[in-house]
Amino acid sequence: MTRSLSDTNCCLVSQPDAGPGARRAAERSEPQALALKLWTVLARAYASVLAHSQADIARHGLTPGEFAVLEVLYHKGPLLLRDIQRKILVSSGGITFLVDSLEKRGLVERRECKEDRRARYAALTPEGERFIAGVFEEHATAIERAVSGLDVDDRRVAIDLLKRLGHHAASLPRPGEGETG
Amino acid sequence: MTRSLSDTNCCLVSQPDAGPGARRAAERSEPQALALKLWTVLARAYASVLAHSQADIARHGLTPGEFAVLEVLYHKGPLLLRDIQRKILVSSGGITFLVDSLEKRGLVERRECKEDRRARYAALTPEGERFIAGVFEEHATAIERAVSGLDVDDRRVAIDLLKRLGHHAASLPRPGEGETG
DNA sequence: GATAAAACCCTCAGTACTGAGATATTGTTC
DNA sequence: GAACAATATCTCAGTACTGAGGGTTTTATC
C-alpha cells in the first residue's frame, strides 16, 4: 500500500474521557463541544471507510490518485487535465505526474484540444476502459460492504447531512485566507 | 501548507449526472447506489472541513502529524510512543520522526519508562503545553466555524450516524486481508 | 533458566505526491 | 495590434511521511 491511514491523522483525538482533556472539556460551550466531536467522528468514519477503499485499490496495483483519475474518466468521459485536477483535488504537478504514469501503463492517452492549444484532454484507452470497468465494479462492492453499518434509510439521512456540512464548509473562506496579518 | 486536499482524492467523483456514468448508474441497485453516494459525500465533507483544519494548523507552522501529536498529549497527558502511534494512525517510523522534530523544537520531550525499558514516553514541555493550548483554542474556533452548516440538533444526529458507520467499517476485515489468492 | 516469540523503538531507502517557477497560448485593454 | 494579465501544462527540487529490517527488552513455553 502506498499511503496509509495517516492521511487522516489530523484532529482524531480529543475524546476527553480521561486525562487533562476531561477538565478542559467541561469549560467548553456545548455547540463547540459538539462541533469538535463531529469533526472527530467524521475523521474516524472517513478513515475507517478509506482503509477499505485503499486496500481494494492497492490490490489492483493502483495508487489512490491513479484510481481517482481512471474513475473520473470512466464516469465522465475524456476531460481536460485541469478539469480532472479540480475534480480529484491534486496539484498541477500531481495531475501531470498521474497522467504520465497512467499513459506509460497504456491505460490513458493525451489528446490535443483544438479550441485551446494550451490544454490537453486525457481519455481512457480501450485497455484502460476494460481495466477500470472491472476494478470499479469490485470497488463498488467493497464500498457497499464498508458502509453496511447503515441501512438505506440511515444512508439517506447521512447523505443529506454530509452534503449540507460539506457545501457550507466549502463555501467559507479558510483560516488565513485574504488577511493582512 | 504541507499536504493538500489530495489526501482525499479517492472516490470523490462518481456523481453520474452526465457522461457515461449516467447510464451505468441506472443499472446499479439502489442500496449500492446509496452506498457509493454516501462514500462520495463523506469524502467531500471530510475534505472540505479538513481544508479548514489544515489551513489553521499550517498558520502555526505545524504539519498535520505534528499537530496530532501535540493535541493527543495535550488531551491525554504523557503517553508511550506506541499509544500515540495508534491514536493518530501513523507508521512506526512516522512516530519516531514526528517526536524527533517536536523534540528539536523544544515542544516535546522523551522520558524513560521504568516498567518497560523498551518503551519511551513522550510528554509536552512547559513551552509545548503553552504553545498547543493557544493553538488548540484557535483551532476549536476554526472547526466550529467549519461545521457551522449544521445546527446542534443536526450535529447530534450526524455524530450518531458517523459513529455507527465508522465502528462497523473498522470492525470489518479489509479487502485482501487474510486471503489466499 | 534457556529458548523462542513478541513488542517497542529506531534507521533509512523509497515514494507519491506538493508547489514555485518556466513555457506556451489565449483573452483584454488601450 | 502591442502590451499585459490570465490560464493550461510541464519541470523539478523538496517533503512528510511509509514500511521493511534490526537492536534491545520483555513475555511465554518448555
Short mmCIF file of C-alpha atoms in Angstrom, two decimals, chain A residues 4-15 34-52 54 162 165, chain B residues 7-8 39 41-51 53-54 57 64 67-68 71 86-89 139 143 147 158-167 169-170:
data_model
loop_
_atom_site.label_atom_id
_atom_site.label_comp_id
_atom_site.label_asym_id
_atom_site.label_seq_id
_atom_site.Cartn_x
_atom_site.Cartn_y
_atom_site.Cartn_z
CA SER A 4 -1.74 4.92 4.99
CA LEU A 5 -4.31 5.99 7.46
CA SER A 6 -2.14 8.91 8.44
CA ASP A 7 -3.88 10.68 5.60
CA THR A 8 -6.34 11.32 8.35
CA ASN A 9 -4.22 11.84 11.40
CA CYS A 10 -5.49 15.29 11.99
CA CYS A 11 -7.70 16.02 14.99
CA LEU A 12 -8.64 12.42 15.51
CA VAL A 13 -8.38 12.51 19.24
CA SER A 14 -9.98 14.98 21.62
CA GLN A 15 -12.22 12.39 23.18
CA LEU A 34 -20.46 19.09 19.55
CA ALA A 35 -18.51 20.67 16.70
CA LEU A 36 -15.25 19.09 17.87
CA LYS A 37 -16.94 15.77 18.44
CA LEU A 38 -18.50 15.90 14.98
CA TRP A 39 -15.12 16.58 13.38
CA THR A 40 -13.59 13.71 15.34
CA VAL A 41 -16.19 11.14 14.34
CA LEU A 42 -16.25 12.44 10.77
CA ALA A 43 -12.48 11.94 10.53
CA ARG A 44 -12.68 8.49 12.11
CA ALA A 45 -15.55 7.34 9.94
CA TYR A 46 -13.73 8.61 6.88
CA ALA A 47 -10.52 6.83 7.94
CA SER A 48 -12.34 3.56 8.53
CA VAL A 49 -14.06 3.56 5.14
CA LEU A 50 -10.91 4.84 3.42
CA ALA A 51 -8.99 1.85 4.75
CA HIS A 52 -11.39 -0.41 2.85
CA GLN A 54 -7.43 1.86 -0.30
CA LEU A 162 -22.97 15.41 4.94
CA LEU A 165 -21.93 20.08 6.03
CA ASP B 7 -5.23 13.42 0.86
CA THR B 8 -8.79 12.76 -0.09
CA TRP B 39 -18.91 7.47 0.36
CA VAL B 41 -20.36 12.90 0.15
CA LEU B 42 -18.46 11.61 3.19
CA ALA B 43 -15.17 12.11 1.37
CA ARG B 44 -16.19 15.56 0.15
CA ALA B 45 -17.45 16.71 3.53
CA TYR B 46 -14.26 15.45 5.13
CA ALA B 47 -12.13 17.22 2.50
CA SER B 48 -13.98 20.48 2.98
CA VAL B 49 -13.62 20.51 6.76
CA LEU B 50 -10.03 19.23 6.52
CA ALA B 51 -9.15 22.21 4.35
CA SER B 53 -8.33 22.37 9.78
CA GLN B 54 -5.11 22.23 7.76
CA ILE B 57 -2.69 24.25 11.53
CA PRO B 64 -0.94 17.67 10.49
CA PHE B 67 -0.41 18.87 15.45
CA ALA B 68 -1.93 15.46 16.07
CA GLU B 71 -3.08 17.51 20.56
CA ARG B 86 -2.19 4.00 17.42
CA LYS B 87 -4.26 7.02 18.28
CA ILE B 88 -3.10 9.18 15.42
CA LEU B 89 -2.62 6.34 12.93
CA HIS B 139 -8.32 25.54 16.27
CA ILE B 143 -13.56 23.84 13.48
CA VAL B 147 -19.06 22.76 10.71
CA ALA B 158 -24.68 13.26 12.35
CA ILE B 159 -22.45 12.19 15.25
CA ASP B 160 -24.64 9.18 15.92
CA LEU B 161 -24.71 8.10 12.27
CA LEU B 162 -20.98 8.60 11.71
CA LYS B 163 -20.11 6.72 14.88
CA ARG B 164 -22.10 3.71 13.74
CA LEU B 165 -20.69 3.94 10.23
CA GLY B 166 -17.12 4.17 11.48
CA HIS B 167 -17.32 1.47 14.11
CA ALA B 169 -16.30 -0.32 8.96
CA ALA B 170 -13.46 -0.62 11.46
#
